[in-house]
Amino acid sequence: MKSALITGINGQDGSYLAELLLEKEYKVYGLLRRKSVVDYGNAEHLVDKIEFIYGDMTDYVSLAKAMKISQADEVYNLAAQSFVATSWEQPIATTQIDALGVTNLLEAIRIIKPEAKFYQASTSEMFGLVQEIPQSESTPFYPRSPYGVAKLYGHWITKNYRESFDVFACSGILFNHESERRGKEFVTRKITDAVARIKLGVQDVLELGNMSAKRDWGHSKDYVKAMWLMLQQEKADDYVVASGDTHEVREFVKLAFEAADIQMEFTGEGINEIGIDKKTGKTLVKVNPKFFRPAEVELLLGDPAKAEQILGWKREISFKELVGRMVQNDIKLVGKELSNI
Ligand code: NAP
Ligand code: G4F
């Protein structure tokens, strides 16, 4: 039986990856931060199937202990302060977790079990102010946020441990992936949650920042398969994982309202742009500059050719299906919340 250690176990990707590895009969260990109230988050339904180990990416000793206890054959580093906007408010914590945290974990592997295979959750945010369209493994990086800069360090230190110490270390440069388990501060889930509340009559308006930003969106369930595939190859390498399509935030909003049977259209420009209900004329969407970022990533579009050719990976859930699944799930969740009041 193979064993795996997943950091960020209670996050979006951690929970889907744990499900995938359990299906493949791995013994799964999950690194969990100690909080005042125990919270398994997205891994709540897996508590009987996973062995949790308390630890923190900023604490080398806890990571060394996690490696000692788990003796993991495969280590997936998904833990991060992952919200770009917060990285300007907490640049130092973001760096300690997303940059130095990776070195802490690589050192724990090198010292305790150097033959373990390592996956690093790199990100399309490293392309930032994009130097090429679409972005591939050879596109130069230009991060635009403290998060992007910290992740770029994590990316290079992973490569460095591969080249310096022969650790089987891979980076997955994953483009945006969402799901029914996405945190509600990220734009997709913020939209689908608001659409559900508007549909059920408990919210009037959805306020957003830059709706012209374009993202290459896929479903997390598809993307965790690529993580696993990377660690099953003969040779450690880095791969872009993306859908190969890009959409404006505005398009996501429109499709989300459509999925809830609300016909909405945009009118006006800049900060005066609004989305109105075609039937009633009511304003459903507004711009609030408070959600603008100090530096924006305007366009992300990935080229997944290498992952498709070498890993045999292909995304299965389309953009339209992703939006539909998230909206239907939020309508169900908000409905349940209201019936409990
Ligand atoms: P997520 O839902 O925000 O999960 C992040 C996880 O990291 C949570 O379990 C969180 O635990 C944990 N964590 C945060 N700080 C920690 C610390 N100091 N020590 C230990 N654990 C800590 O993120 P996700 O969407 O699943 O993303 C997974 C990884 O992929 C992240 O590294 C993210 O940066 C990267 N990534 C994501 C995307 C995407 O579109 N989703 C794209 C590219 C790369 P708590 O509950 O304790 O905070
Ligand atoms: O959903 P977002 O917050 O995701 P962002 O910044 O693209 O980051 C996500 O994807 C990265 C991969 O590229 C990951 F590495 C990272 O961990 C995270 O998962 O914002 C998407 C876009 C941005 O351009 C933002 O400015 O949506 C725009 N946006 C417009 N209004 C908004 C809002 N974003 C948020 N969160 N909230 C808004 O009201």
Coordinates of C-alpha atoms and ligand atoms in Angstrom, one line a residue:
M1 CA 0.0 0.0 0.0
K2 CA 1.4 3.4 -1.0
S3 CA 1.3 6.3 1.4
A4 CA 0.8 9.9 0.7
L5 CA 1.0 13.1 2.8
I6 CA -1.2 16.0 1.7
T7 CA -0.7 19.5 3.1
G8 CA -3.7 21.7 2.7
I9 CA -5.9 18.7 3.2
N10 CA -9.0 20.7 4.3
G11 CA -8.8 23.1 1.3
Q12 CA -10.5 22.7 -2.0
D13 CA -7.8 20.6 -3.9
G14 CA -6.7 18.7 -0.8
S15 CA -10.1 17.2 -0.4
Y16 CA -10.5 16.1 -4.0
L17 CA -6.9 14.7 -4.1
A18 CA -7.6 12.8 -0.9
E19 CA -10.7 11.2 -2.5
L20 CA -8.7 10.3 -5.6
L21 CA -5.8 8.7 -3.6
L22 CA -8.3 6.8 -1.3
E23 CA -9.9 5.4 -4.5
K24 CA -6.5 4.2 -5.5
E25 CA -6.1 2.6 -2.1
Y26 CA -3.4 4.9 -0.7
K27 CA -2.9 5.3 3.0
V28 CA -3.6 9.1 3.2
Y29 CA -2.1 11.4 5.8
G30 CA -3.3 15.0 6.0
L31 CA -1.5 18.0 7.5
L32 CA -3.9 20.1 9.5
R33 CA -3.4 23.4 11.3
R34 CA -4.4 23.5 15.0
K35 CA -7.3 26.0 15.5
S36 CA -9.3 26.9 18.5
V37 CA -12.3 25.1 17.0
V38 CA -11.5 21.8 15.2
D39 CA -12.4 22.3 11.6
Y40 CA -11.8 19.7 8.9
G41 CA -13.3 22.0 6.3
N42 CA -13.7 20.3 2.9
A43 CA -12.3 17.0 4.4
E44 CA -15.0 16.7 7.0
H45 CA -16.6 13.7 5.1
L46 CA -13.2 11.9 5.1
V47 CA -12.4 12.1 8.8
D48 CA -12.6 8.3 9.3
K49 CA -10.5 7.6 6.2
I50 CA -7.6 10.0 6.7
E51 CA -4.9 10.2 9.4
F52 CA -4.6 13.8 10.4
I53 CA -1.2 15.2 11.6
Y54 CA -1.1 18.6 13.2
G55 CA 1.5 20.9 11.7
D56 CA 2.2 24.2 10.0
M57 CA 4.2 25.1 6.9
T58 CA 6.1 27.7 8.9
D59 CA 7.2 25.2 11.5
Y60 CA 10.0 22.8 10.2
V61 CA 9.8 20.6 13.2
S62 CA 6.1 19.7 12.6
L63 CA 6.9 18.9 9.0
A64 CA 9.8 16.7 9.9
K65 CA 7.5 14.9 12.4
A66 CA 4.8 14.5 9.7
M67 CA 7.3 12.9 7.4
K68 CA 8.5 10.6 10.2
I69 CA 5.0 9.5 11.1
S70 CA 3.7 9.1 7.6
Q71 CA 6.9 7.8 5.9
A72 CA 5.0 9.1 2.8
D73 CA 6.0 7.7 -0.6
E74 CA 4.4 10.8 -2.2
V75 CA 4.1 14.3 -0.7
Y76 CA 1.6 16.8 -2.2
N77 CA 2.3 20.4 -1.0
L78 CA -1.1 22.1 -1.5
A79 CA -1.0 24.3 1.6
A80 CA -0.8 28.0 1.0
Q81 CA -2.2 31.4 1.8
S82 CA -4.0 31.1 -1.6
F83 CA -6.0 34.3 -1.8
V84 CA -4.2 36.8 -4.0
A85 CA -6.0 39.9 -2.6
T86 CA -5.0 39.0 1.0
S87 CA -1.3 38.7 -0.1
W88 CA -1.1 42.5 -0.2
E89 CA -2.6 42.7 3.3
Q90 CA -0.4 39.9 4.7
P91 CA 2.7 39.9 2.5
I92 CA 5.0 38.5 5.2
A93 CA 2.8 35.7 6.3
T94 CA 2.1 34.8 2.6
T95 CA 5.9 34.7 2.0
Q96 CA 6.6 32.6 5.1
I97 CA 3.9 30.0 4.1
D98 CA 4.0 30.0 0.3
A99 CA 7.8 30.5 -0.2
L100 CA 9.8 29.5 2.9
G101 CA 7.2 26.8 3.8
V102 CA 8.2 24.9 0.6
T103 CA 11.9 24.9 1.7
N104 CA 10.8 23.7 5.2
L105 CA 8.9 20.7 3.6
L106 CA 11.7 19.9 1.1
E107 CA 14.2 19.9 3.9
A108 CA 12.0 17.6 5.9
I109 CA 11.9 15.2 2.9
R110 CA 15.6 15.5 2.2
I111 CA 16.5 14.7 5.8
I112 CA 13.8 12.1 6.7
K113 CA 12.9 10.3 3.5
P114 CA 14.9 11.6 0.4
E115 CA 13.3 9.0 -1.9
A116 CA 9.8 10.4 -1.4
K117 CA 8.3 12.0 -4.5
F118 CA 7.2 15.7 -4.1
Y119 CA 4.5 17.7 -5.8
Q120 CA 4.5 21.5 -5.5
A121 CA 1.3 23.5 -6.2
S122 CA 2.7 26.2 -8.5
T123 CA 0.4 28.6 -10.2
S124 CA -0.4 30.6 -13.4
E125 CA -0.2 33.7 -11.1
M126 CA 3.6 33.4 -11.7
F127 CA 2.9 34.5 -15.3
G128 CA 1.2 37.7 -14.0
L129 CA 1.8 40.4 -16.6
V130 CA 1.9 37.8 -19.3
Q131 CA 4.9 37.8 -21.7
E132 CA 3.3 35.4 -24.1
I133 CA -0.1 34.1 -25.1
P134 CA -0.9 31.3 -24.4
Q135 CA 1.4 30.6 -21.5
S136 CA 3.4 27.3 -21.5
E137 CA 6.3 25.8 -19.5
S138 CA 8.8 28.0 -21.4
T139 CA 6.9 31.4 -20.9
P140 CA 9.0 33.8 -18.8
F141 CA 7.5 34.6 -15.4
Y142 CA 6.4 38.1 -14.3
P143 CA 4.4 37.8 -11.0
R144 CA 2.1 40.7 -10.0
S145 CA 1.3 40.1 -6.3
P146 CA 3.2 39.1 -3.1
Y147 CA 1.4 35.7 -3.6
G148 CA 2.8 35.3 -7.1
V149 CA 6.3 36.3 -6.0
A150 CA 6.2 33.9 -3.1
K151 CA 4.9 31.1 -5.3
L152 CA 7.7 31.7 -7.8
Y153 CA 10.2 31.1 -5.0
G154 CA 8.4 27.9 -4.2
H155 CA 8.6 26.9 -7.9
W156 CA 12.3 27.5 -8.2
I157 CA 13.3 25.9 -4.9
T158 CA 11.4 22.8 -6.0
K159 CA 13.4 22.8 -9.3
N160 CA 16.6 23.5 -7.3
Y161 CA 16.1 20.5 -4.9
R162 CA 15.5 18.3 -8.0
E163 CA 18.8 19.5 -9.6
S164 CA 20.9 19.8 -6.3
F165 CA 19.8 16.7 -4.4
D166 CA 18.1 14.6 -7.0
V167 CA 14.7 14.8 -5.1
F168 CA 11.9 13.6 -7.4
A169 CA 10.3 17.0 -7.2
C170 CA 7.6 18.2 -9.7
S171 CA 5.8 21.6 -10.0
G172 CA 2.3 21.7 -11.5
I173 CA 1.7 25.2 -12.9
L174 CA -2.0 25.0 -12.5
F175 CA -4.4 27.6 -14.0
N176 CA -7.5 28.6 -12.0
H177 CA -9.6 25.7 -11.0
E178 CA -12.8 26.0 -9.1
S179 CA -15.6 23.7 -7.7
E180 CA -18.5 23.4 -5.4
R181 CA -15.9 23.5 -2.6
R182 CA -14.2 26.7 -3.6
G183 CA -13.8 29.4 -0.9
K184 CA -16.4 32.1 -1.0
E185 CA -13.9 34.9 -1.4
F186 CA -12.8 33.8 -4.8
V187 CA -14.7 35.4 -7.6
T188 CA -16.4 32.3 -9.1
R189 CA -17.9 31.1 -5.8
K190 CA -18.7 34.7 -4.7
I191 CA -20.7 34.9 -8.0
T192 CA -22.5 31.5 -7.7
D193 CA -23.3 32.1 -4.0
A194 CA -24.7 35.5 -4.8
V195 CA -26.7 34.3 -7.8
A196 CA -28.2 31.6 -5.5
R197 CA -29.1 34.2 -2.9
I198 CA -30.6 36.6 -5.4
K199 CA -32.6 33.6 -6.9
L200 CA -34.0 32.7 -3.5
G201 CA -34.7 36.4 -2.6
V202 CA -32.2 37.0 0.2
Q203 CA -29.7 39.2 -1.6
D204 CA -30.4 42.1 -4.0
V205 CA -27.1 43.0 -5.6
L206 CA -23.7 41.3 -6.4
E207 CA -20.7 43.7 -6.1
L208 CA -17.6 43.0 -8.0
G209 CA -14.2 44.5 -9.0
N210 CA -12.6 44.1 -12.4
M211 CA -15.0 42.2 -14.6
S212 CA -12.7 42.5 -17.6
A213 CA -10.1 40.2 -16.1
K214 CA -9.8 36.9 -18.1
R215 CA -9.1 33.5 -16.6
D216 CA -8.6 30.0 -17.8
W217 CA -11.0 28.1 -15.6
G218 CA -11.4 24.4 -15.0
H219 CA -12.8 22.0 -12.3
S220 CA -10.6 21.0 -9.4
K221 CA -11.6 17.4 -9.7
D222 CA -10.0 17.2 -13.1
Y223 CA -6.8 19.1 -12.0
V224 CA -5.9 16.9 -9.0
K225 CA -5.7 13.9 -11.5
A226 CA -2.8 15.8 -13.2
M227 CA -1.0 16.2 -9.8
W228 CA -1.1 12.4 -9.3
L229 CA 0.0 11.6 -12.9
M230 CA 3.1 13.9 -12.5
L231 CA 4.3 11.7 -9.6
Q232 CA 3.8 8.5 -11.6
Q233 CA 6.2 9.4 -14.4
E234 CA 9.8 8.0 -14.7
K235 CA 11.3 11.5 -14.6
A236 CA 10.4 14.5 -12.4
D237 CA 9.4 17.5 -14.5
D238 CA 7.1 20.6 -14.5
Y239 CA 3.8 20.9 -16.3
V240 CA 1.2 23.5 -17.2
V241 CA -2.3 22.3 -16.4
A242 CA -5.0 24.4 -18.0
S243 CA -8.2 24.2 -20.0
G244 CA -6.9 26.1 -23.0
D245 CA -9.9 28.5 -23.0
T246 CA -10.2 31.9 -21.4
H247 CA -13.3 33.9 -20.3
E248 CA -13.9 37.3 -18.8
V249 CA -15.3 37.5 -15.2
R250 CA -18.3 39.2 -16.9
E251 CA -19.0 36.0 -19.0
F252 CA -18.9 33.9 -15.8
V253 CA -21.5 36.2 -14.2
K254 CA -23.8 36.1 -17.2
L255 CA -23.6 32.3 -17.5
A256 CA -24.2 31.9 -13.7
F257 CA -27.4 34.0 -13.9
E258 CA -28.5 31.9 -16.9
A259 CA -27.9 28.7 -15.0
A260 CA -30.4 30.1 -12.4
D261 CA -32.9 31.0 -15.2
I262 CA -32.4 34.7 -14.7
Q263 CA -31.8 36.7 -17.9
M264 CA -29.3 39.4 -17.1
E265 CA -27.6 42.0 -19.4
F266 CA -24.8 44.4 -18.9
T267 CA -25.1 48.1 -19.6
G268 CA -22.8 51.1 -18.9
E269 CA -19.1 51.3 -18.7
G270 CA -16.2 51.4 -16.2
I271 CA -17.3 51.8 -12.6
N272 CA -20.8 52.7 -13.9
E273 CA -21.3 49.3 -15.5
I274 CA -24.3 47.5 -14.1
G275 CA -26.0 44.1 -14.8
I276 CA -29.8 44.4 -15.0
D277 CA -32.6 41.8 -14.9
K278 CA -34.0 41.8 -18.4
K279 CA -37.5 41.0 -17.1
T280 CA -37.8 43.4 -14.1
G281 CA -35.1 46.1 -14.9
K282 CA -33.7 45.6 -11.4
T283 CA -30.0 46.1 -10.9
L284 CA -28.4 42.8 -10.1
V285 CA -24.7 43.5 -10.5
K286 CA -22.6 46.6 -9.6
V287 CA -18.9 47.5 -9.7
N288 CA -17.3 48.3 -6.3
P289 CA -13.7 49.7 -6.6
K290 CA -12.9 48.3 -3.2
F291 CA -12.4 44.9 -5.0
F292 CA -9.9 46.3 -7.5
R293 CA -6.3 45.1 -6.9
P294 CA -3.1 47.2 -6.6
A295 CA -1.7 45.3 -9.6
E296 CA -4.0 43.1 -11.7
V297 CA -3.4 40.0 -13.8
E298 CA -5.6 40.8 -16.8
L299 CA -5.3 37.7 -18.9
L300 CA -4.4 34.1 -18.2
L301 CA -4.6 31.4 -20.9
G302 CA -2.7 28.2 -20.6
D303 CA -1.3 25.7 -23.1
P304 CA -1.8 22.2 -21.6
A305 CA -0.1 20.4 -24.6
K306 CA 2.8 19.0 -22.6
A307 CA 0.5 17.6 -19.9
E308 CA -1.8 16.2 -22.5
Q309 CA 1.0 14.5 -24.5
I310 CA 3.2 13.2 -21.7
L311 CA 0.7 12.6 -18.8
G312 CA -2.2 11.7 -21.0
W313 CA -4.2 14.3 -19.0
K314 CA -7.3 15.9 -20.4
R315 CA -9.9 18.1 -18.6
E316 CA -13.3 16.5 -18.6
I317 CA -15.6 19.2 -17.1
S318 CA -16.3 22.1 -19.5
F319 CA -16.5 25.8 -18.4
K320 CA -20.3 25.7 -18.9
E321 CA -20.7 22.6 -16.8
L322 CA -18.5 24.0 -14.1
V323 CA -20.6 27.1 -13.8
G324 CA -23.8 25.1 -13.8
R325 CA -22.6 22.7 -11.1
M326 CA -21.5 25.5 -8.8
V327 CA -24.8 27.4 -9.3
Q328 CA -27.0 24.4 -8.7
N329 CA -25.0 23.4 -5.6
D330 CA -25.2 26.9 -4.1
I331 CA -29.0 27.0 -4.7
K332 CA -29.2 23.8 -2.8
L333 CA -27.0 25.0 0.0
V334 CA -28.7 28.4 0.4
G335 CA -32.1 26.7 0.3
K336 CA -31.0 24.4 3.2
E337 CA -29.6 27.3 5.1
L338 CA -33.0 29.1 4.8
S339 CA -35.0 26.1 5.7
N340 CA -33.0 25.9 9.0
I341 CA -33.9 29.4 10.1
Ligands
NAP1 P1 -7.4 26.5 -0.5 O1 -8.7 25.9 -0.6 O2 -7.2 27.9 0.0 O3 -6.6 25.6 0.5 C1 -5.4 26.0 1.1 C2 -5.0 25.1 2.2 O4 -3.7 25.5 2.8 C3 -6.0 25.0 3.4 O5 -6.1 23.7 3.8 C4 -5.3 25.8 4.5 O6 -5.6 25.4 5.8 C5 -3.8 25.4 4.2 N1 -2.9 26.3 4.9 C6 -2.8 27.6 4.8 N2 -1.8 28.1 5.5 C7 -1.2 27.0 6.1 C8 -0.1 26.8 7.0 N3 0.6 27.8 7.4 N4 0.3 25.6 7.3 C9 -0.5 24.5 6.9 N5 -1.5 24.6 6.1 C10 -1.9 25.8 5.7 O7 -6.5 26.4 -1.8 P2 -6.8 25.4 -3.1 O8 -7.6 26.2 -4.1 O9 -7.2 24.1 -2.7 O10 -5.3 25.4 -3.7 C11 -4.4 24.4 -3.3 C12 -3.0 24.9 -3.7 O11 -2.9 25.1 -5.1 C13 -2.6 26.2 -3.0 O12 -1.2 26.1 -2.8 C14 -2.8 27.2 -4.1 O13 -2.0 28.3 -3.9 C15 -2.4 26.4 -5.3 N6 -3.1 26.8 -6.6 C16 -4.5 26.9 -6.6 C17 -5.1 27.2 -7.8 C18 -6.6 27.3 -7.9 O14 -7.1 27.9 -8.9 N7 -7.4 26.8 -6.9 C19 -4.4 27.4 -9.0 C20 -3.0 27.3 -8.9 C21 -2.4 27.0 -7.7 P3 -6.5 26.3 6.8 O15 -7.9 25.9 6.7 O16 -5.9 26.0 8.1 O17 -6.3 27.7 6.4
G4F2 O1 -11.1 34.4 -8.1 P1 -9.9 35.2 -7.9 O2 -9.7 35.8 -6.5 O3 -8.6 34.3 -8.3 P2 -7.1 34.7 -8.8 O4 -6.7 36.0 -8.3 O5 -7.1 34.5 -10.2 O6 -6.3 33.6 -8.0 C1 -6.7 32.2 -8.0 O7 -6.1 31.6 -9.1 C2 -4.7 31.5 -9.1 C3 -4.2 30.7 -10.3 O8 -4.1 31.7 -11.4 C4 -4.3 30.7 -7.8 F1 -2.9 30.6 -7.8 C5 -4.8 31.4 -6.6 O9 -4.4 30.7 -5.4 C6 -6.3 31.6 -6.7 O10 -6.8 30.3 -6.6 O11 -9.9 36.4 -8.9 C7 -10.0 36.2 -10.3 C8 -10.2 37.5 -11.0 C9 -9.1 38.6 -10.7 O12 -8.7 39.2 -11.8 C10 -9.9 39.6 -9.8 O13 -9.5 40.9 -9.8 O14 -11.4 38.1 -10.7 C11 -11.3 39.5 -10.5 N1 -12.4 39.9 -9.6 C12 -13.3 40.8 -10.0 N2 -14.1 41.1 -8.9 C13 -12.6 39.6 -8.3 C14 -13.7 40.3 -7.9 N3 -12.0 38.6 -7.5 C15 -12.5 38.5 -6.3 N4 -11.9 37.5 -5.5 N5 -13.6 39.2 -5.8 C16 -14.2 40.1 -6.6 O15 -15.2 40.7 -6.2

